[in-house]
Amino acid sequence: MRKATITGLGKYLPEKEITNKDLEEFVDTSDEWITKRTGIKTRRFAADDVTASDLGVKAAEEALEKAGIKADDLDLIITATITPDMMFPATACLIQDRIGASNAGAFDLEAGCSGFVYGITVASSFIESGLYDNVMVIGTEVLSKILNWEDRGTCVLFGDGAGAAVLQPTEKGGILASDLGSDGSGGDTLYQPAGGSLKPASHETVDNNEHYLYMEGTPVFKFAVKTMGSASLKVLKKAGLDKSDVDMLVPHQANTRIISSAAKKLKLSEDKVYVNLDKYGNTSAASVPIALAEAEEKGLINNGDTVVLVAFGAGLTWASAVMKWNDLK
Ligand code: UT7
């Protein structure tokens, strides 16, 4: 049966590294608090004139090269982001133009930090149905531009970066199952209050810092602990697999305590869980593809491995996918 598989991965992290110690200079925080409560040590910030599409283009070009296809072979580009260059047009269209994907449709997908896993689920459906052969999914974020430096509970958590994957048809392995979930009743625990049609940007919204990311950490934490493990187990069941079959879990990189609780539910040892949030912080929709690209680059994911991707985020949303890994071209 025709399935979709990842044939190329790319990632891009801006050069500028900000350590917890650097943050101590201007935020009422400490390296000790951030490390202990989150696991984060450093994060990358893009330069002032760099956008989500700039980072996305770099990740996309690497993914195309690894897949061995050209931009004009792409049928579709899906970009997951909560920090688009503009409300519209879609960042996916800006990337489509810049990489020269002249035969591709393009749209943005908004599912918070679950966006990339949502994206590969949509991409797989297009491929499994036979409608498309070459689909690119990009997660790209410049979260540094929407951080409220007066809110120490959120500004220390996030970083910038992009990851991308090319998906193509396969007759063997690939994405076996995925599962998407949402609970909009929790939307007001993680959101950007102003700038949309509910509260158009005004002097007042800017004065009130409502154009920045707002989060209530504790309910989001509890939601994440509840969903990350259960979503992983659910997708394994859908694929007819058991938790003992998992070779690598690539979770959304938000907090080591959240990741550990998911790993515990799957009874996974540390070497079967990929963690890089110590280096990059939470890069929202970019976190899973960056982690996946890095794990593959390090040789930690090999042909035939069972890999689970799982994420949670604004919406609130959650998403999981399980794949039988095919070595990249
Ligand atoms: O990708 C989706 C996005 N969401 C997330 O990644 C976040 C999910 N939530 C979390 O990871 C955790 O809730 C946080 C890391 C955000 C917070 O951890 P917590 O253990 O829930 O801490 P808390 O919010 O309950 O705060 C504990 C204390 C408070 O002080 P008091 O009231 O106990 O005196 C805070 O004021 O820590 C204080 N605090 C800080 N102290 C130093 C909060 N932020 C900081 C900080 N530095 N940056």
mmCIF file of C-alpha atoms and ligand atoms in Angstrom:
data_model
loop_
_atom_site.group_PDB
_atom_site.id
_atom_site.type_symbol
_atom_site.label_atom_id
_atom_site.label_comp_id
_atom_site.label_asym_id
_atom_site.label_seq_id
_atom_site.Cartn_x
_atom_site.Cartn_y
_atom_site.Cartn_z
ATOM 1 C CA MET A 1 0.000 0.000 0.000
ATOM 2 C CA ARG A 2 1.227 3.485 -0.866
ATOM 3 C CA LYS A 3 2.491 5.325 2.222
ATOM 4 C CA ALA A 4 4.485 8.527 2.704
ATOM 5 C CA THR A 5 8.039 8.574 3.948
ATOM 6 C CA ILE A 6 10.570 11.259 4.783
ATOM 7 C CA THR A 7 13.323 11.331 2.163
ATOM 8 C CA GLY A 8 15.112 14.546 3.140
ATOM 9 C CA LEU A 9 15.537 16.591 6.300
ATOM 10 C CA GLY A 10 16.983 20.061 6.862
ATOM 11 C CA LYS A 11 17.433 22.409 9.773
ATOM 12 C CA TYR A 12 18.704 25.902 10.387
ATOM 13 C CA LEU A 13 19.542 27.621 13.659
ATOM 14 C CA PRO A 14 20.583 31.272 13.780
ATOM 15 C CA GLU A 15 24.160 31.783 14.980
ATOM 16 C CA LYS A 16 23.518 34.099 17.910
ATOM 17 C CA GLU A 17 23.525 32.016 21.092
ATOM 18 C CA ILE A 18 21.928 33.400 24.266
ATOM 19 C CA THR A 19 22.828 31.602 27.482
ATOM 20 C CA ASN A 20 20.843 31.582 30.713
ATOM 21 C CA LYS A 21 23.655 33.704 32.161
ATOM 22 C CA ASP A 22 23.088 36.268 29.381
ATOM 23 C CA LEU A 23 19.402 36.425 30.380
ATOM 24 C CA GLU A 24 20.348 37.030 34.016
ATOM 25 C CA GLU A 25 21.663 40.428 32.835
ATOM 26 C CA PHE A 26 18.199 41.771 32.014
ATOM 27 C CA VAL A 27 15.576 39.317 33.351
ATOM 28 C CA ASP A 28 14.879 38.583 37.032
ATOM 29 C CA THR A 29 15.916 34.939 36.659
ATOM 30 C CA SER A 30 18.827 32.571 37.220
ATOM 31 C CA ASP A 31 20.660 29.869 35.312
ATOM 32 C CA GLU A 32 19.838 27.542 38.217
ATOM 33 C CA TRP A 33 16.045 28.153 38.010
ATOM 34 C CA ILE A 34 15.884 27.778 34.228
ATOM 35 C CA THR A 35 18.055 24.637 34.196
ATOM 36 C CA LYS A 36 16.218 22.959 37.056
ATOM 37 C CA ARG A 37 12.663 23.808 35.947
ATOM 38 C CA THR A 38 13.075 23.371 32.197
ATOM 39 C CA GLY A 39 16.415 21.790 31.187
ATOM 40 C CA ILE A 40 17.221 24.747 28.906
ATOM 41 C CA LYS A 41 20.801 26.124 28.960
ATOM 42 C CA THR A 42 20.994 28.179 25.754
ATOM 43 C CA ARG A 43 18.818 29.223 22.841
ATOM 44 C CA ARG A 44 19.431 30.881 19.448
ATOM 45 C CA PHE A 45 18.019 34.267 18.469
ATOM 46 C CA ALA A 46 17.733 35.542 14.909
ATOM 47 C CA ALA A 47 19.029 39.009 14.017
ATOM 48 C CA ASP A 48 16.460 41.834 14.048
ATOM 49 C CA ASP A 49 16.001 41.820 10.276
ATOM 50 C CA VAL A 50 15.605 38.014 9.981
ATOM 51 C CA THR A 51 12.151 36.485 9.482
ATOM 52 C CA ALA A 52 10.475 33.079 9.738
ATOM 53 C CA SER A 53 10.663 32.723 5.939
ATOM 54 C CA ASP A 54 14.425 33.446 5.999
ATOM 55 C CA LEU A 55 15.011 30.554 8.404
ATOM 56 C CA GLY A 56 12.480 28.363 6.587
ATOM 57 C CA VAL A 57 14.209 28.849 3.213
ATOM 58 C CA LYS A 58 17.532 27.633 4.636
ATOM 59 C CA ALA A 59 15.989 24.508 6.192
ATOM 60 C CA ALA A 60 13.953 23.831 3.028
ATOM 61 C CA GLU A 61 17.008 24.054 0.746
ATOM 62 C CA GLU A 62 18.905 21.555 2.875
ATOM 63 C CA ALA A 63 15.937 19.149 2.909
ATOM 64 C CA LEU A 64 15.644 19.354 -0.894
ATOM 65 C CA GLU A 65 19.351 18.645 -1.302
ATOM 66 C CA LYS A 66 19.177 15.641 1.036
ATOM 67 C CA ALA A 67 16.114 14.293 -0.815
ATOM 68 C CA GLY A 68 17.897 14.772 -4.136
ATOM 69 C CA ILE A 69 15.039 16.678 -5.751
ATOM 70 C CA LYS A 70 14.691 20.194 -7.127
ATOM 71 C CA ALA A 71 12.388 22.902 -5.818
ATOM 72 C CA ASP A 72 10.253 22.765 -8.966
ATOM 73 C CA ASP A 73 9.608 19.046 -8.318
ATOM 74 C CA LEU A 74 7.574 20.011 -5.235
ATOM 75 C CA ASP A 75 3.789 19.686 -5.485
ATOM 76 C CA LEU A 76 2.982 21.301 -2.145
ATOM 77 C CA ILE A 77 4.623 23.298 0.656
ATOM 78 C CA ILE A 78 3.055 23.360 4.119
ATOM 79 C CA THR A 79 4.586 25.763 6.628
ATOM 80 C CA ALA A 80 3.782 25.449 10.315
ATOM 81 C CA THR A 81 4.461 28.607 12.292
ATOM 82 C CA ILE A 82 3.043 30.886 14.975
ATOM 83 C CA THR A 83 5.444 33.663 13.971
ATOM 84 C CA PRO A 84 4.653 34.156 10.262
ATOM 85 C CA ASP A 85 6.427 37.020 8.468
ATOM 86 C CA MET A 86 2.993 38.677 8.245
ATOM 87 C CA MET A 87 -0.591 37.708 9.076
ATOM 88 C CA PHE A 88 -0.926 37.235 5.321
ATOM 89 C CA PRO A 89 0.234 36.261 2.754
ATOM 90 C CA ALA A 90 1.203 32.824 3.993
ATOM 91 C CA THR A 91 4.863 32.350 4.918
ATOM 92 C CA ALA A 92 4.677 29.137 2.825
ATOM 93 C CA CYS A 93 4.100 31.303 -0.282
ATOM 94 C CA LEU A 94 7.089 33.510 0.558
ATOM 95 C CA ILE A 95 9.253 30.389 0.883
ATOM 96 C CA GLN A 96 7.758 28.898 -2.313
ATOM 97 C CA ASP A 97 8.807 31.990 -4.244
ATOM 98 C CA ARG A 98 12.298 32.223 -2.750
ATOM 99 C CA ILE A 99 13.250 28.578 -3.316
ATOM 100 C CA GLY A 100 11.703 28.621 -6.816
ATOM 101 C CA ALA A 101 9.056 25.934 -6.252
ATOM 102 C CA SER A 102 7.159 27.022 -9.353
ATOM 103 C CA ASN A 103 4.848 23.984 -9.465
ATOM 104 C CA ALA A 104 3.817 23.898 -5.808
ATOM 105 C CA GLY A 105 0.714 24.940 -3.928
ATOM 106 C CA ALA A 106 1.554 26.524 -0.572
ATOM 107 C CA PHE A 107 -0.259 27.250 2.662
ATOM 108 C CA ASP A 108 0.402 27.866 6.337
ATOM 109 C CA LEU A 109 -0.845 25.597 9.070
ATOM 110 C CA GLU A 110 -1.463 26.904 12.569
ATOM 111 C CA ALA A 111 -1.436 24.294 15.321
ATOM 112 C CA GLY A 112 1.114 25.870 17.660
ATOM 113 C CA CYS A 113 4.003 23.629 18.622
ATOM 114 C CA SER A 114 2.116 20.604 17.200
ATOM 115 C CA GLY A 115 2.216 22.231 13.741
ATOM 116 C CA PHE A 116 4.947 20.101 12.170
ATOM 117 C CA VAL A 117 3.345 16.804 13.227
ATOM 118 C CA TYR A 118 -0.028 18.126 11.977
ATOM 119 C CA GLY A 119 1.807 19.073 8.761
ATOM 120 C CA ILE A 120 3.294 15.661 8.058
ATOM 121 C CA THR A 121 -0.117 14.096 8.734
ATOM 122 C CA VAL A 122 -1.689 16.354 6.087
ATOM 123 C CA ALA A 123 1.248 15.719 3.732
ATOM 124 C CA SER A 124 0.904 11.927 4.161
ATOM 125 C CA SER A 125 -2.778 12.076 3.277
ATOM 126 C CA PHE A 126 -2.012 13.911 0.016
ATOM 127 C CA ILE A 127 0.651 11.319 -0.816
ATOM 128 C CA GLU A 128 -1.330 8.224 0.259
ATOM 129 C CA SER A 129 -4.306 9.375 -1.817
ATOM 130 C CA GLY A 130 -2.060 9.607 -4.878
ATOM 131 C CA LEU A 131 -2.804 13.303 -5.386
ATOM 132 C CA TYR A 132 0.797 14.429 -4.818
ATOM 133 C CA ASP A 133 4.266 12.854 -4.936
ATOM 134 C CA ASN A 134 6.572 15.474 -3.422
ATOM 135 C CA VAL A 135 5.438 17.460 -0.392
ATOM 136 C CA MET A 136 7.550 19.660 1.843
ATOM 137 C CA VAL A 137 6.638 20.396 5.454
ATOM 138 C CA ILE A 138 8.478 23.204 7.236
ATOM 139 C CA GLY A 139 8.362 24.309 10.872
ATOM 140 C CA THR A 140 9.879 27.757 11.311
ATOM 141 C CA GLU A 141 9.771 30.250 14.171
ATOM 142 C CA VAL A 142 11.251 33.566 15.222
ATOM 143 C CA LEU A 143 9.757 33.510 18.704
ATOM 144 C CA SER A 144 12.292 36.050 20.002
ATOM 145 C CA LYS A 145 10.175 38.697 18.245
ATOM 146 C CA ILE A 146 7.050 37.985 20.297
ATOM 147 C CA LEU A 147 8.593 37.482 23.743
ATOM 148 C CA ASN A 148 7.548 39.729 26.605
ATOM 149 C CA TRP A 149 10.760 40.522 28.465
ATOM 150 C CA GLU A 150 8.689 41.621 31.462
ATOM 151 C CA ASP A 151 7.246 38.101 31.836
ATOM 152 C CA ARG A 152 10.022 35.908 33.251
ATOM 153 C CA GLY A 153 7.728 32.867 33.260
ATOM 154 C CA THR A 154 7.747 32.770 29.422
ATOM 155 C CA CYS A 155 10.651 34.805 27.987
ATOM 156 C CA VAL A 156 13.328 32.375 29.189
ATOM 157 C CA LEU A 157 11.726 29.372 27.480
ATOM 158 C CA PHE A 158 11.786 30.059 23.757
ATOM 159 C CA GLY A 159 14.242 30.213 20.864
ATOM 160 C CA ASP A 160 14.364 30.636 17.071
ATOM 161 C CA GLY A 161 14.998 28.051 14.365
ATOM 162 C CA ALA A 162 13.596 26.057 11.449
ATOM 163 C CA GLY A 163 13.339 22.441 10.339
ATOM 164 C CA ALA A 164 12.017 20.924 7.119
ATOM 165 C CA ALA A 165 11.147 17.524 5.676
ATOM 166 C CA VAL A 166 10.506 16.294 2.140
ATOM 167 C CA LEU A 167 7.895 13.539 1.996
ATOM 168 C CA GLN A 168 7.551 11.133 -0.931
ATOM 169 C CA PRO A 169 5.681 7.874 -1.648
ATOM 170 C CA THR A 170 6.997 4.505 -0.484
ATOM 171 C CA GLU A 171 5.764 0.942 -0.720
ATOM 172 C CA LYS A 172 7.700 -0.070 2.402
ATOM 173 C CA GLY A 173 7.530 1.445 5.905
ATOM 174 C CA GLY A 174 7.136 5.231 6.145
ATOM 175 C CA ILE A 175 4.469 6.972 8.204
ATOM 176 C CA LEU A 176 2.290 4.140 9.507
ATOM 177 C CA ALA A 177 -0.222 6.126 11.582
ATOM 178 C CA SER A 178 -0.826 9.532 13.059
ATOM 179 C CA ASP A 179 -3.257 11.068 15.489
ATOM 180 C CA LEU A 180 -4.371 14.677 15.874
ATOM 181 C CA GLY A 181 -6.190 16.201 18.832
ATOM 182 C CA SER A 182 -7.445 19.548 20.066
ATOM 183 C CA ASP A 183 -9.115 21.189 23.033
ATOM 184 C CA GLY A 184 -9.977 24.766 22.165
ATOM 185 C CA SER A 185 -11.328 25.381 25.655
ATOM 186 C CA GLY A 186 -7.692 25.806 26.742
ATOM 187 C CA GLY A 187 -6.910 28.332 24.010
ATOM 188 C CA ASP A 188 -6.619 31.230 26.449
ATOM 189 C CA THR A 189 -3.773 29.555 28.359
ATOM 190 C CA LEU A 190 -1.325 30.019 25.474
ATOM 191 C CA TYR A 191 -1.964 32.736 22.908
ATOM 192 C CA GLN A 192 -1.171 36.100 21.374
ATOM 193 C CA PRO A 193 -3.946 38.367 22.680
ATOM 194 C CA ALA A 194 -3.844 41.147 20.070
ATOM 195 C CA GLY A 195 -3.198 41.605 16.368
ATOM 196 C CA GLY A 196 -6.120 39.526 15.061
ATOM 197 C CA SER A 197 -9.744 40.425 14.351
ATOM 198 C CA LEU A 198 -10.674 39.976 18.028
ATOM 199 C CA LYS A 199 -8.346 42.768 19.096
ATOM 200 C CA PRO A 200 -6.764 44.575 16.155
ATOM 201 C CA ALA A 201 -3.388 46.125 16.926
ATOM 202 C CA SER A 202 -3.688 49.601 18.443
ATOM 203 C CA HIS A 203 -1.637 51.897 20.647
ATOM 204 C CA GLU A 204 -3.552 50.452 23.587
ATOM 205 C CA THR A 205 -2.793 46.804 22.751
ATOM 206 C CA VAL A 206 0.886 47.649 22.313
ATOM 207 C CA ASP A 207 0.959 49.612 25.582
ATOM 208 C CA ASN A 208 -0.565 46.557 27.288
ATOM 209 C CA ASN A 209 2.024 44.176 25.746
ATOM 210 C CA GLU A 210 -0.815 42.222 24.102
ATOM 211 C CA HIS A 211 1.160 41.641 20.893
ATOM 212 C CA TYR A 212 3.444 39.289 22.827
ATOM 213 C CA LEU A 213 3.105 35.576 23.563
ATOM 214 C CA TYR A 214 1.054 34.989 26.706
ATOM 215 C CA MET A 215 1.124 31.701 28.591
ATOM 216 C CA GLU A 216 -0.121 30.286 31.871
ATOM 217 C CA GLY A 217 2.673 27.777 32.432
ATOM 218 C CA THR A 218 1.088 25.463 34.988
ATOM 219 C CA PRO A 219 -2.126 24.461 33.135
ATOM 220 C CA VAL A 220 -0.155 24.055 29.909
ATOM 221 C CA PHE A 221 2.378 21.901 31.760
ATOM 222 C CA LYS A 222 -0.395 19.667 33.163
ATOM 223 C CA PHE A 223 -2.022 19.405 29.730
ATOM 224 C CA ALA A 224 1.329 18.428 28.192
ATOM 225 C CA VAL A 225 2.036 15.740 30.788
ATOM 226 C CA LYS A 226 -1.445 14.292 30.189
ATOM 227 C CA THR A 227 -1.335 14.312 26.378
ATOM 228 C CA MET A 228 2.268 13.517 25.384
ATOM 229 C CA GLY A 229 2.248 9.979 26.795
ATOM 230 C CA SER A 230 -1.336 9.133 25.860
ATOM 231 C CA ALA A 231 -0.970 10.469 22.289
ATOM 232 C CA SER A 232 2.168 8.350 21.814
ATOM 233 C CA LEU A 233 0.436 5.212 23.095
ATOM 234 C CA LYS A 234 -2.637 5.899 20.950
ATOM 235 C CA VAL A 235 -0.692 6.214 17.716
ATOM 236 C CA LEU A 236 1.275 3.036 18.445
ATOM 237 C CA LYS A 237 -1.994 1.181 18.980
ATOM 238 C CA LYS A 238 -3.369 2.576 15.693
ATOM 239 C CA ALA A 239 -0.300 1.184 13.907
ATOM 240 C CA GLY A 240 -0.644 -2.201 15.645
ATOM 241 C CA LEU A 241 2.617 -1.656 17.550
ATOM 242 C CA ASP A 242 3.604 -1.849 21.194
ATOM 243 C CA LYS A 243 5.648 0.568 23.277
ATOM 244 C CA SER A 244 8.431 -2.034 23.356
ATOM 245 C CA ASP A 245 8.752 -1.617 19.557
ATOM 246 C CA VAL A 246 9.864 2.038 19.839
ATOM 247 C CA ASP A 247 13.502 2.680 18.870
ATOM 248 C CA MET A 248 13.403 6.474 19.159
ATOM 249 C CA LEU A 249 10.973 9.022 20.550
ATOM 250 C CA VAL A 250 11.366 12.513 19.117
ATOM 251 C CA PRO A 251 9.176 14.718 21.312
ATOM 252 C CA HIS A 252 8.389 18.429 21.201
ATOM 253 C CA GLN A 253 11.203 20.144 23.101
ATOM 254 C CA ALA A 254 9.495 22.276 25.756
ATOM 255 C CA ASN A 255 10.581 21.006 29.139
ATOM 256 C CA THR A 256 12.695 18.002 30.235
ATOM 257 C CA ARG A 257 10.149 17.215 32.944
ATOM 258 C CA ILE A 258 7.390 16.905 30.303
ATOM 259 C CA ILE A 259 9.616 14.765 28.066
ATOM 260 C CA SER A 260 10.559 12.479 30.981
ATOM 261 C CA SER A 261 6.930 11.891 31.862
ATOM 262 C CA ALA A 262 6.168 10.847 28.260
ATOM 263 C CA ALA A 263 9.249 8.585 28.214
ATOM 264 C CA LYS A 264 8.112 7.017 31.476
ATOM 265 C CA LYS A 265 4.670 6.208 30.049
ATOM 266 C CA LEU A 266 6.380 4.447 27.143
ATOM 267 C CA LYS A 267 8.922 2.808 29.496
ATOM 268 C CA LEU A 268 11.752 4.139 27.333
ATOM 269 C CA SER A 269 15.360 4.386 28.456
ATOM 270 C CA GLU A 270 17.127 7.746 28.036
ATOM 271 C CA ASP A 271 19.025 6.659 24.913
ATOM 272 C CA LYS A 272 15.703 6.148 23.106
ATOM 273 C CA VAL A 273 14.492 9.721 23.652
ATOM 274 C CA TYR A 274 16.008 12.560 21.653
ATOM 275 C CA VAL A 275 16.510 15.757 23.636
ATOM 276 C CA ASN A 276 18.173 18.967 22.427
ATOM 277 C CA LEU A 277 16.213 21.656 24.261
ATOM 278 C CA ASP A 278 19.260 22.327 26.435
ATOM 279 C CA LYS A 279 20.810 23.892 23.293
ATOM 280 C CA TYR A 280 17.850 25.500 21.522
ATOM 281 C CA GLY A 281 15.043 25.988 24.058
ATOM 282 C CA ASN A 282 11.467 25.675 22.818
ATOM 283 C CA THR A 283 11.292 26.505 19.101
ATOM 284 C CA SER A 284 7.557 25.700 18.846
ATOM 285 C CA ALA A 285 6.628 24.287 15.401
ATOM 286 C CA ALA A 286 10.333 24.003 14.512
ATOM 287 C CA SER A 287 11.262 21.874 17.512
ATOM 288 C CA VAL A 288 10.281 18.401 16.232
ATOM 289 C CA PRO A 289 11.835 18.749 12.735
ATOM 290 C CA ILE A 290 15.045 20.239 14.167
ATOM 291 C CA ALA A 291 15.288 17.367 16.666
ATOM 292 C CA LEU A 292 14.492 14.766 13.995
ATOM 293 C CA ALA A 293 17.067 16.205 11.571
ATOM 294 C CA GLU A 294 19.704 16.299 14.313
ATOM 295 C CA ALA A 295 18.975 12.747 15.532
ATOM 296 C CA GLU A 296 19.206 11.437 11.957
ATOM 297 C CA GLU A 297 22.416 13.383 11.314
ATOM 298 C CA LYS A 298 23.990 11.841 14.421
ATOM 299 C CA GLY A 299 23.147 8.337 13.188
ATOM 300 C CA LEU A 300 20.697 7.716 16.030
ATOM 301 C CA ILE A 301 17.871 6.763 13.649
ATOM 302 C CA ASN A 302 18.510 3.953 11.203
ATOM 303 C CA ASN A 303 16.788 1.962 8.486
ATOM 304 C CA GLY A 304 13.844 -0.022 9.865
ATOM 305 C CA ASP A 305 13.704 1.822 13.206
ATOM 306 C CA THR A 306 10.323 2.611 14.702
ATOM 307 C CA VAL A 307 10.255 6.358 15.381
ATOM 308 C CA VAL A 308 7.512 8.188 17.269
ATOM 309 C CA LEU A 309 6.993 11.945 16.948
ATOM 310 C CA VAL A 310 4.800 13.654 19.536
ATOM 311 C CA ALA A 311 3.959 17.277 20.279
ATOM 312 C CA PHE A 312 1.562 19.564 22.148
ATOM 313 C CA GLY A 313 0.939 23.255 21.839
ATOM 314 C CA ALA A 314 -1.277 26.297 21.450
ATOM 315 C CA GLY A 315 -4.868 25.610 20.500
ATOM 316 C CA LEU A 316 -4.610 23.642 22.621
ATOM 317 C CA THR A 317 -3.479 20.869 20.290
ATOM 318 C CA TRP A 318 -1.586 17.617 20.340
ATOM 319 C CA ALA A 319 -0.337 15.322 17.594
ATOM 320 C CA SER A 320 1.579 12.087 17.235
ATOM 321 C CA ALA A 321 2.930 10.032 14.358
ATOM 322 C CA VAL A 322 4.729 6.718 14.125
ATOM 323 C CA MET A 323 6.988 5.724 11.265
ATOM 324 C CA LYS A 324 9.137 2.850 10.161
ATOM 325 C CA TRP A 325 12.272 4.696 9.150
ATOM 326 C CA ASN A 326 13.608 4.382 5.605
ATOM 327 C CA ASP A 327 17.213 5.540 5.207
ATOM 328 C CA LEU A 328 17.415 8.914 3.482
ATOM 329 C CA LYS A 329 18.592 8.907 -0.137
HETATM 330 O O1 UT7 B 1 5.382 24.426 23.821
HETATM 331 C C1 UT7 B 1 4.276 24.835 24.518
HETATM 332 C C2 UT7 B 1 4.656 25.957 25.413
HETATM 333 N N1 UT7 B 1 4.534 25.670 26.790
HETATM 334 C C3 UT7 B 1 5.545 25.268 27.581
HETATM 335 O O2 UT7 B 1 6.548 24.884 27.141
HETATM 336 C C4 UT7 B 1 5.415 25.430 29.062
HETATM 337 C C5 UT7 B 1 4.808 24.424 29.893
HETATM 338 N N2 UT7 B 1 5.016 24.842 31.266
HETATM 339 C C6 UT7 B 1 6.235 24.752 31.888
HETATM 340 O O3 UT7 B 1 7.186 24.261 31.325
HETATM 341 C C7 UT7 B 1 6.335 25.210 33.347
HETATM 342 O O4 UT7 B 1 5.056 25.479 33.828
HETATM 343 C C8 UT7 B 1 7.248 26.472 33.507
HETATM 344 C C9 UT7 B 1 8.695 26.106 33.209
HETATM 345 C C10 UT7 B 1 6.806 27.576 32.574
HETATM 346 C C11 UT7 B 1 7.158 26.957 34.940
HETATM 347 O O5 UT7 B 1 7.532 25.934 35.839
HETATM 348 P P1 UT7 B 1 6.686 25.694 37.162
HETATM 349 O O6 UT7 B 1 7.370 24.629 37.893
HETATM 350 O O7 UT7 B 1 5.256 25.471 36.718
HETATM 351 O O8 UT7 B 1 6.875 27.065 37.923
HETATM 352 P P2 UT7 B 1 5.772 28.122 38.394
HETATM 353 O O9 UT7 B 1 5.215 28.838 37.210
HETATM 354 O O10 UT7 B 1 4.824 27.422 39.314
HETATM 355 O O11 UT7 B 1 6.675 29.101 39.224
HETATM 356 C C12 UT7 B 1 7.374 28.686 40.398
HETATM 357 C C13 UT7 B 1 8.118 29.873 40.950
HETATM 358 C C14 UT7 B 1 7.252 31.124 41.131
HETATM 359 O O12 UT7 B 1 7.699 31.780 42.290
HETATM 360 P P3 UT7 B 1 6.868 31.652 43.667
HETATM 361 O O13 UT7 B 1 5.501 32.157 43.365
HETATM 362 O O14 UT7 B 1 6.885 30.176 43.998
HETATM 363 O O15 UT7 B 1 7.653 32.493 44.619
HETATM 364 C C15 UT7 B 1 7.606 31.963 39.921
HETATM 365 O O16 UT7 B 1 7.411 33.344 40.136
HETATM 366 O O17 UT7 B 1 9.176 30.253 40.046
HETATM 367 C C16 UT7 B 1 9.068 31.649 39.742
HETATM 368 N N3 UT7 B 1 9.539 31.881 38.381
HETATM 369 C C17 UT7 B 1 10.820 32.151 38.089
HETATM 370 N N4 UT7 B 1 11.912 32.291 38.863
HETATM 371 C C18 UT7 B 1 13.080 32.547 38.244
HETATM 372 C C19 UT7 B 1 8.822 31.834 37.235
HETATM 373 N N5 UT7 B 1 9.635 32.071 36.196
HETATM 374 C C20 UT7 B 1 10.874 32.263 36.691
HETATM 375 C C21 UT7 B 1 12.120 32.539 36.106
HETATM 376 N N6 UT7 B 1 13.202 32.671 36.908
HETATM 377 N N7 UT7 B 1 12.290 32.648 34.754
#
